[in-house]
Amino acid sequence: MAPNEKLAELSAAGVAVWLDDLSRDRIRSGDLQTLIDDFSVVGVTTNPTIFAAAISGSDSYDDQVHAMAIRDIGVGEALRTITAADVRDACDLLAPVAQRTGRDGRVSLEVSPGVAHDTDATAAEAAHLWWLVDRPNLFIKIPAMQEGLAAITTSIARGISVNVTLIFSPERYRAVMDAYLSGLEQRVRDGGSLTGIASVASFFVSRVDGEIDRRLDECGADPSLKGRAAVANAQLAYQAYEEVFSSERWRALEAQGATPQRPLWASTGTKNPDYPDTLYISGLIAPDTVNTMPEKTLKAYADHGSPGTPVQQTYDEAAQVMKAVAEAGVDLDDVFASLEHEGIKKFTDSWDDLTASIRSQLEDKK
């Protein structure tokens, strides 16, 4: 089967197509390899919710859980062993992509969301997961909480590649880029090499429309504003990316072998059925970006997606959209703070569910 033309064109426009899902069944069945071969997939992202669904919905983990149960392995270690095994296998599957592209072929594994507000614990867990998976094409996912920024800098300085997640505002995104550059600068000062260190910044999209649309309704605002803020917000984030990664500060690091921290569009499955199911792909096409998609969204774009206006031509209109939303009475700072809090809570709840499931399975299989 020849690669899907629409996704191949998206890739040619500079958008790396990543899959926002992973399971042992997907790896073993050859499904992930098919997506790589036929649908231009060059990376994989995971989160606690994805693993909770994968492990609870499959018996592929039973033998491994049984082996740990009879060895009396604790639930925390068991959970990390299981998820690390899937991520390691996916890294190996994507290794040829990493070798071919030099920057893709990456798989992301998230630190426990329960430590998101603890800088030292986040940095310590990032280092442990990096050691545990032990693959150069791994990304350790660190939430972009205020407390996470220093952990990002520390991890980058240690030579750990990082996927910064749960970014909702251009302002926080600028702080994330600063944390990345600070980590690179610290590594240079410590005499380390920048070779092989990579990063992406996961800027969330669909959740922004969900929250802002609700508030626009509450304000009695012009309905034509609905469904526009998420794309506009991300477009302004890309404008910030272009600014930071053309600065003298960046050029100095680039001269020493650093690679840019690419923007990654996350949460790109459309949650409102009234909106086009490819909205958050078509509207966010720009060079040196990543779009991580649920399989349903990926297949939708493969079937009927079409490119919208290139992001670099949208900045003025995007700024006008966000200004209109604010003038309609929506407190954008409160929107972004609420989304961050909600994002961590969702992942923490999924992590707790996953922990409870693994604990129950360990007890059952003794």
GROMACS .gro file of C-alpha atoms in nm:
model
  366
    1MET     CA    1   0.000   0.000   0.000
    2ALA     CA    2   0.138   0.342  -0.096
    3PRO     CA    3   0.152   0.602   0.182
    4ASN     CA    4  -0.164   0.808   0.216
    5GLU     CA    5  -0.127   1.116  -0.005
    6LYS     CA    6  -0.295   1.365   0.228
    7LEU     CA    7  -0.075   1.272   0.522
    8ALA     CA    8   0.234   1.261   0.300
    9GLU     CA    9   0.155   1.617   0.186
   10LEU     CA   10   0.110   1.722   0.548
   11SER     CA   11   0.452   1.580   0.629
   12ALA     CA   12   0.604   1.756   0.327
   13ALA     CA   13   0.465   2.085   0.461
   14GLY     CA   14   0.674   2.037   0.776
   15VAL     CA   15   0.419   1.874   1.007
   16ALA     CA   16   0.545   1.554   1.169
   17VAL     CA   17   0.253   1.313   1.210
   18TRP     CA   18   0.255   1.142   1.549
   19LEU     CA   19   0.004   0.899   1.698
   20ASP     CA   20  -0.149   0.991   2.033
   21ASP     CA   21  -0.193   0.634   2.151
   22LEU     CA   22   0.004   0.323   2.246
   23SER     CA   23  -0.075  -0.028   2.366
   24ARG     CA   24   0.099  -0.363   2.372
   25ASP     CA   25  -0.168  -0.498   2.137
   26ARG     CA   26  -0.102  -0.217   1.888
   27ILE     CA   27   0.269  -0.305   1.885
   28ARG     CA   28   0.231  -0.683   1.871
   29SER     CA   29  -0.043  -0.689   1.606
   30GLY     CA   30   0.165  -0.487   1.360
   31ASP     CA   31  -0.090  -0.204   1.367
   32LEU     CA   32   0.169   0.056   1.471
   33GLN     CA   33   0.404  -0.058   1.195
   34THR     CA   34   0.119  -0.023   0.943
   35LEU     CA   35   0.057   0.334   1.058
   36ILE     CA   36   0.427   0.407   1.014
   37ASP     CA   37   0.438   0.251   0.667
   38ASP     CA   38   0.104   0.371   0.526
   39PHE     CA   39   0.000   0.679   0.724
   40SER     CA   40   0.327   0.875   0.765
   41VAL     CA   41   0.336   0.825   1.143
   42VAL     CA   42   0.682   0.915   1.274
   43GLY     CA   43   0.627   0.935   1.650
   44VAL     CA   44   0.408   0.826   1.941
   45THR     CA   45   0.283   1.005   2.252
   46THR     CA   46   0.139   0.849   2.566
   47ASN     CA   47  -0.017   0.975   2.886
   48PRO     CA   48  -0.169   0.814   3.197
   49THR     CA   49  -0.516   0.806   3.038
   50ILE     CA   50  -0.384   0.620   2.732
   51PHE     CA   51  -0.209   0.359   2.948
   52ALA     CA   52  -0.513   0.316   3.172
   53ALA     CA   53  -0.723   0.232   2.866
   54ALA     CA   54  -0.457   0.005   2.717
   55ILE     CA   55  -0.394  -0.203   3.028
   56SER     CA   56  -0.755  -0.234   3.144
   57GLY     CA   57  -0.874  -0.339   2.798
   58SER     CA   58  -0.628  -0.617   2.722
   59ASP     CA   59  -0.500  -0.949   2.854
   60SER     CA   60  -0.159  -0.890   2.691
   61TYR     CA   61  -0.023  -0.772   3.025
   62ASP     CA   62  -0.136  -1.073   3.229
   63ASP     CA   63   0.186  -1.276   3.208
   64GLN     CA   64   0.402  -0.981   3.306
   65VAL     CA   65   0.173  -0.887   3.595
   66HIS     CA   66   0.171  -1.249   3.715
   67ALA     CA   67   0.551  -1.265   3.709
   68MET     CA   68   0.571  -0.949   3.919
   69ALA     CA   69   0.300  -1.067   4.155
   70ILE     CA   70   0.486  -1.386   4.249
   71ARG     CA   71   0.801  -1.178   4.304
   72ASP     CA   72   0.600  -0.947   4.534
   73ILE     CA   73   0.683  -0.636   4.331
   74GLY     CA   74   0.525  -0.315   4.464
   75VAL     CA   75   0.251  -0.147   4.264
   76GLY     CA   76   0.456   0.162   4.179
   77GLU     CA   77   0.746  -0.039   4.043
   78ALA     CA   78   0.509  -0.272   3.860
   79LEU     CA   79   0.334   0.019   3.690
   80ARG     CA   80   0.660   0.170   3.577
   81THR     CA   81   0.791  -0.165   3.454
   82ILE     CA   82   0.480  -0.227   3.245
   83THR     CA   83   0.463   0.117   3.085
   84ALA     CA   84   0.839   0.133   3.028
   85ALA     CA   85   0.829  -0.203   2.848
   86ASP     CA   86   0.569  -0.077   2.599
   87VAL     CA   87   0.754   0.248   2.544
   88ARG     CA   88   1.088   0.068   2.497
   89ASP     CA   89   0.935  -0.164   2.237
   90ALA     CA   90   0.780   0.131   2.056
   91CYS     CA   91   1.115   0.312   2.062
   92ASP     CA   92   1.276   0.007   1.900
   93LEU     CA   93   1.002  -0.006   1.637
   94LEU     CA   94   1.055   0.361   1.557
   95ALA     CA   95   1.436   0.348   1.568
   96PRO     CA   96   1.465   0.334   1.185
   97VAL     CA   97   1.253   0.650   1.165
   98ALA     CA   98   1.479   0.819   1.418
   99GLN     CA   99   1.786   0.723   1.217
  100ARG     CA  100   1.629   0.840   0.891
  101THR     CA  101   1.492   1.174   1.012
  102GLY     CA  102   1.735   1.266   1.286
  103ARG     CA  103   1.459   1.419   1.500
  104ASP     CA  104   1.144   1.206   1.483
  105GLY     CA  105   1.096   0.840   1.570
  106ARG     CA  106   1.029   0.950   1.927
  107VAL     CA  107   0.809   0.795   2.194
  108SER     CA  108   0.697   0.988   2.503
  109LEU     CA  109   0.659   0.858   2.860
  110GLU     CA  110   0.516   1.087   3.127
  111VAL     CA  111   0.633   1.138   3.484
  112SER     CA  112   0.367   1.067   3.744
  113PRO     CA  113   0.121   1.358   3.740
  114GLY     CA  114   0.112   1.337   4.118
  115VAL     CA  115   0.456   1.502   4.138
  116ALA     CA  116   0.374   1.787   3.895
  117HIS     CA  117   0.388   2.047   4.175
  118ASP     CA  118   0.721   1.916   4.313
  119THR     CA  119   1.023   2.033   4.114
  120ASP     CA  120   1.278   1.798   4.269
  121ALA     CA  121   1.053   1.491   4.253
  122THR     CA  122   0.970   1.561   3.887
  123ALA     CA  123   1.338   1.593   3.793
  124ALA     CA  124   1.424   1.277   3.989
  125GLU     CA  125   1.151   1.073   3.824
  126ALA     CA  126   1.246   1.205   3.480
  127ALA     CA  127   1.602   1.082   3.536
  128HIS     CA  128   1.478   0.744   3.658
  129LEU     CA  129   1.248   0.690   3.359
  130TRP     CA  130   1.524   0.795   3.119
  131TRP     CA  131   1.749   0.532   3.276
  132LEU     CA  132   1.473   0.269   3.289
  133VAL     CA  133   1.372   0.284   2.921
  134ASP     CA  134   1.730   0.348   2.807
  135ARG     CA  135   1.659   0.448   2.446
  136PRO     CA  136   1.799   0.757   2.270
  137ASN     CA  137   1.468   0.821   2.089
  138LEU     CA  138   1.272   0.854   2.414
  139PHE     CA  139   1.104   1.173   2.536
  140ILE     CA  140   1.026   1.218   2.904
  141LYS     CA  141   0.702   1.410   2.942
  142ILE     CA  142   0.704   1.684   3.205
  143PRO     CA  143   0.396   1.902   3.270
  144ALA     CA  144   0.449   2.276   3.216
  145MET     CA  145   0.339   2.375   3.565
  146GLN     CA  146   0.528   2.662   3.721
  147GLU     CA  147   0.709   2.404   3.937
  148GLY     CA  148   0.788   2.194   3.630
  149LEU     CA  149   0.988   2.464   3.455
  150ALA     CA  150   1.298   2.420   3.672
  151ALA     CA  151   1.269   2.041   3.633
  152ILE     CA  152   1.271   2.087   3.255
  153THR     CA  153   1.590   2.293   3.278
  154THR     CA  154   1.753   2.036   3.508
  155SER     CA  155   1.656   1.745   3.283
  156ILE     CA  156   1.782   1.908   2.965
  157ALA     CA  157   2.107   1.998   3.143
  158ARG     CA  158   2.144   1.628   3.229
  159GLY     CA  159   2.108   1.533   2.863
  160ILE     CA  160   1.752   1.404   2.894
  161SER     CA  161   1.522   1.477   2.599
  162VAL     CA  162   1.192   1.626   2.713
  163ASN     CA  163   0.835   1.656   2.586
  164VAL     CA  164   0.686   1.945   2.782
  165THR     CA  165   0.312   1.885   2.816
  166LEU     CA  166  -0.006   2.066   2.920
  167ILE     CA  167   0.079   2.408   2.774
  168PHE     CA  168  -0.228   2.623   2.717
  169SER     CA  169  -0.111   2.986   2.683
  170PRO     CA  170   0.152   3.162   2.470
  171GLU     CA  171   0.281   3.320   2.792
  172ARG     CA  172   0.351   2.986   2.957
  173TYR     CA  173   0.490   2.857   2.629
  174ARG     CA  174   0.749   3.138   2.633
  175ALA     CA  175   0.849   3.027   2.984
  176VAL     CA  176   0.883   2.668   2.855
  177MET     CA  177   1.110   2.778   2.570
  178ASP     CA  178   1.318   2.975   2.820
  179ALA     CA  179   1.346   2.665   3.042
  180TYR     CA  180   1.471   2.464   2.744
  181LEU     CA  181   1.730   2.723   2.642
  182SER     CA  182   1.841   2.759   3.005
  183GLY     CA  183   1.894   2.383   3.026
  184LEU     CA  184   2.105   2.385   2.710
  185GLU     CA  185   2.311   2.678   2.840
  186GLN     CA  186   2.366   2.503   3.172
  187ARG     CA  187   2.481   2.188   2.993
  188VAL     CA  188   2.730   2.388   2.788
  189ARG     CA  189   2.862   2.553   3.105
  190ASP     CA  190   2.902   2.208   3.260
  191GLY     CA  191   3.107   2.095   2.962
  192GLY     CA  192   2.841   1.863   2.820
  193SER     CA  193   2.757   1.800   2.457
  194LEU     CA  194   2.428   1.916   2.304
  195THR     CA  195   2.434   1.634   2.048
  196GLY     CA  196   2.126   1.414   2.061
  197ILE     CA  197   1.928   1.635   2.301
  198ALA     CA  198   1.583   1.712   2.165
  199SER     CA  199   1.258   1.860   2.291
  200VAL     CA  200   0.902   1.932   2.187
  201ALA     CA  201   0.653   2.163   2.357
  202SER     CA  202   0.300   2.019   2.364
  203PHE     CA  203   0.055   2.305   2.317
  204PHE     CA  204  -0.302   2.188   2.381
  205VAL     CA  205  -0.572   2.287   2.135
  206SER     CA  206  -0.926   2.141   2.150
  207ARG     CA  207  -0.967   2.187   2.524
  208VAL     CA  208  -0.921   2.563   2.473
  209ASP     CA  209  -1.225   2.581   2.247
  210GLY     CA  210  -1.428   2.371   2.489
  211GLU     CA  211  -1.364   2.607   2.779
  212ILE     CA  212  -1.382   2.934   2.586
  213ASP     CA  213  -1.696   2.833   2.394
  214ARG     CA  214  -1.870   2.761   2.724
  215ARG     CA  215  -1.772   3.101   2.862
  216LEU     CA  216  -1.873   3.281   2.543
  217ASP     CA  217  -2.220   3.127   2.582
  218GLU     CA  218  -2.233   3.247   2.942
  219CYS     CA  219  -2.138   3.598   2.828
  220GLY     CA  220  -2.404   3.601   2.557
  221ALA     CA  221  -2.128   3.675   2.306
  222ASP     CA  222  -2.149   3.673   1.927
  223PRO     CA  223  -2.181   3.301   1.836
  224SER     CA  224  -1.946   3.352   1.540
  225LEU     CA  225  -1.657   3.371   1.788
  226LYS     CA  226  -1.708   3.010   1.895
  227GLY     CA  227  -1.469   2.746   1.762
  228ARG     CA  228  -1.203   2.997   1.667
  229ALA     CA  229  -1.001   3.064   1.981
  230ALA     CA  230  -0.812   2.733   2.004
  231VAL     CA  231  -0.657   2.759   1.660
  232ALA     CA  232  -0.589   3.132   1.701
  233ASN     CA  233  -0.423   3.072   2.038
  234ALA     CA  234  -0.196   2.805   1.888
  235GLN     CA  235  -0.115   3.024   1.588
  236LEU     CA  236   0.007   3.297   1.826
  237ALA     CA  237   0.215   3.034   2.005
  238TYR     CA  238   0.387   2.955   1.675
  239GLN     CA  239   0.457   3.326   1.629
  240ALA     CA  240   0.633   3.317   1.968
  241TYR     CA  241   0.828   3.010   1.857
  242GLU     CA  242   0.951   3.190   1.546
  243GLU     CA  243   1.059   3.486   1.755
  244VAL     CA  244   1.250   3.286   2.018
  245PHE     CA  245   1.418   3.050   1.772
  246SER     CA  246   1.550   3.331   1.557
  247SER     CA  247   1.701   3.522   1.852
  248GLU     CA  248   2.071   3.577   1.915
  249ARG     CA  249   2.041   3.368   2.229
  250TRP     CA  250   1.922   3.074   2.022
  251ARG     CA  251   2.179   3.126   1.745
  252ALA     CA  252   2.459   3.096   2.001
  253LEU     CA  253   2.327   2.757   2.112
  254GLU     CA  254   2.257   2.643   1.757
  255ALA     CA  255   2.621   2.709   1.674
  256GLN     CA  256   2.712   2.458   1.945
  257GLY     CA  257   2.490   2.185   1.801
  258ALA     CA  258   2.153   2.252   1.965
  259THR     CA  259   1.828   2.164   1.790
  260PRO     CA  260   1.510   2.374   1.822
  261GLN     CA  261   1.232   2.275   2.059
  262ARG     CA  262   0.951   2.211   1.812
  263PRO     CA  263   0.591   2.308   1.887
  264LEU     CA  264   0.367   2.000   1.916
  265TRP     CA  265  -0.007   2.043   1.870
  266ALA     CA  266  -0.175   1.821   2.129
  267SER     CA  267  -0.540   1.743   2.202
  268THR     CA  268  -0.621   1.770   1.832
  269GLY     CA  269  -0.924   1.542   1.825
  270THR     CA  270  -1.231   1.761   1.776
  271LYS     CA  271  -1.457   1.736   2.081
  272ASN     CA  272  -1.747   1.942   1.944
  273PRO     CA  273  -1.936   1.739   1.679
  274ASP     CA  274  -2.044   2.065   1.512
  275TYR     CA  275  -1.683   2.137   1.412
  276PRO     CA  276  -1.494   1.971   1.125
  277ASP     CA  277  -1.315   1.661   1.254
  278THR     CA  278  -0.989   1.780   1.097
  279LEU     CA  279  -1.013   2.140   1.228
  280TYR     CA  280  -0.707   2.121   1.451
  281ILE     CA  281  -0.489   1.978   1.177
  282SER     CA  282  -0.590   2.192   0.881
  283GLY     CA  283  -0.559   2.515   1.076
  284LEU     CA  284  -0.216   2.443   1.224
  285ILE     CA  285   0.010   2.363   0.930
  286ALA     CA  286   0.355   2.514   0.971
  287PRO     CA  287   0.718   2.412   0.925
  288ASP     CA  288   0.897   2.231   1.208
  289THR     CA  289   0.582   2.135   1.399
  290VAL     CA  290   0.441   1.808   1.528
  291ASN     CA  291   0.071   1.714   1.533
  292THR     CA  292  -0.006   1.423   1.762
  293MET     CA  293  -0.343   1.275   1.668
  294PRO     CA  294  -0.578   1.011   1.801
  295GLU     CA  295  -0.614   0.738   1.539
  296LYS     CA  296  -0.971   0.849   1.458
  297THR     CA  297  -0.851   1.202   1.374
  298LEU     CA  298  -0.552   1.074   1.179
  299LYS     CA  299  -0.774   0.851   0.967
  300ALA     CA  300  -1.023   1.136   0.916
  301TYR     CA  301  -0.751   1.360   0.776
  302ALA     CA  302  -0.624   1.075   0.560
  303ASP     CA  303  -0.975   1.041   0.419
  304HIS     CA  304  -1.092   1.399   0.367
  305GLY     CA  305  -0.848   1.646   0.520
  306SER     CA  306  -0.735   1.955   0.338
  307PRO     CA  307  -0.479   2.221   0.433
  308GLY     CA  308  -0.600   2.557   0.560
  309THR     CA  309  -0.417   2.888   0.561
  310PRO     CA  310  -0.051   2.840   0.657
  311VAL     CA  311   0.004   2.948   1.018
  312GLN     CA  312   0.263   3.212   0.927
  313GLN     CA  313  -0.004   3.405   0.737
  314THR     CA  314  -0.254   3.412   1.025
  315TYR     CA  315  -0.098   3.616   1.304
  316ASP     CA  316  -0.297   3.938   1.265
  317GLU     CA  317  -0.630   3.759   1.240
  318ALA     CA  318  -0.540   3.531   1.531
  319ALA     CA  319  -0.460   3.830   1.751
  320GLN     CA  320  -0.793   3.989   1.656
  321VAL     CA  321  -0.981   3.671   1.749
  322MET     CA  322  -0.822   3.652   2.093
  323LYS     CA  323  -0.882   4.025   2.148
  324ALA     CA  324  -1.249   3.984   2.054
  325VAL     CA  325  -1.287   3.690   2.291
  326ALA     CA  326  -1.139   3.892   2.577
  327GLU     CA  327  -1.355   4.194   2.495
  328ALA     CA  328  -1.663   3.967   2.498
  329GLY     CA  329  -1.594   3.913   2.868
  330VAL     CA  330  -1.384   3.596   2.875
  331ASP     CA  331  -1.098   3.610   3.127
  332LEU     CA  332  -0.826   3.435   2.928
  333ASP     CA  333  -0.582   3.410   3.220
  334ASP     CA  334  -0.850   3.230   3.420
  335VAL     CA  335  -0.927   3.004   3.122
  336PHE     CA  336  -0.566   2.894   3.094
  337ALA     CA  337  -0.526   2.846   3.471
  338SER     CA  338  -0.846   2.639   3.483
  339LEU     CA  339  -0.739   2.422   3.190
  340GLU     CA  340  -0.400   2.355   3.349
  341HIS     CA  341  -0.560   2.255   3.678
  342GLU     CA  342  -0.815   2.037   3.498
  343GLY     CA  343  -0.546   1.875   3.281
  344ILE     CA  344  -0.337   1.769   3.578
  345LYS     CA  345  -0.647   1.645   3.761
  346LYS     CA  346  -0.754   1.431   3.463
  347PHE     CA  347  -0.411   1.271   3.436
  348THR     CA  348  -0.388   1.225   3.813
  349ASP     CA  349  -0.730   1.056   3.820
  350SER     CA  350  -0.625   0.826   3.535
  351TRP     CA  351  -0.299   0.748   3.715
  352ASP     CA  352  -0.488   0.666   4.033
  353ASP     CA  353  -0.727   0.440   3.840
  354LEU     CA  354  -0.434   0.269   3.673
  355THR     CA  355  -0.256   0.222   4.007
  356ALA     CA  356  -0.570   0.070   4.160
  357SER     CA  357  -0.612  -0.163   3.862
  358ILE     CA  358  -0.252  -0.285   3.879
  359ARG     CA  359  -0.275  -0.331   4.256
  360SER     CA  360  -0.587  -0.542   4.212
  361GLN     CA  361  -0.426  -0.751   3.937
  362LEU     CA  362  -0.114  -0.810   4.145
  363GLU     CA  363  -0.326  -0.936   4.433
  364ASP     CA  364  -0.539  -1.158   4.207
  365LYS     CA  365  -0.239  -1.322   4.041
  366LYS     CA  366  -0.047  -1.413   4.355
   0.00000   0.00000   0.00000
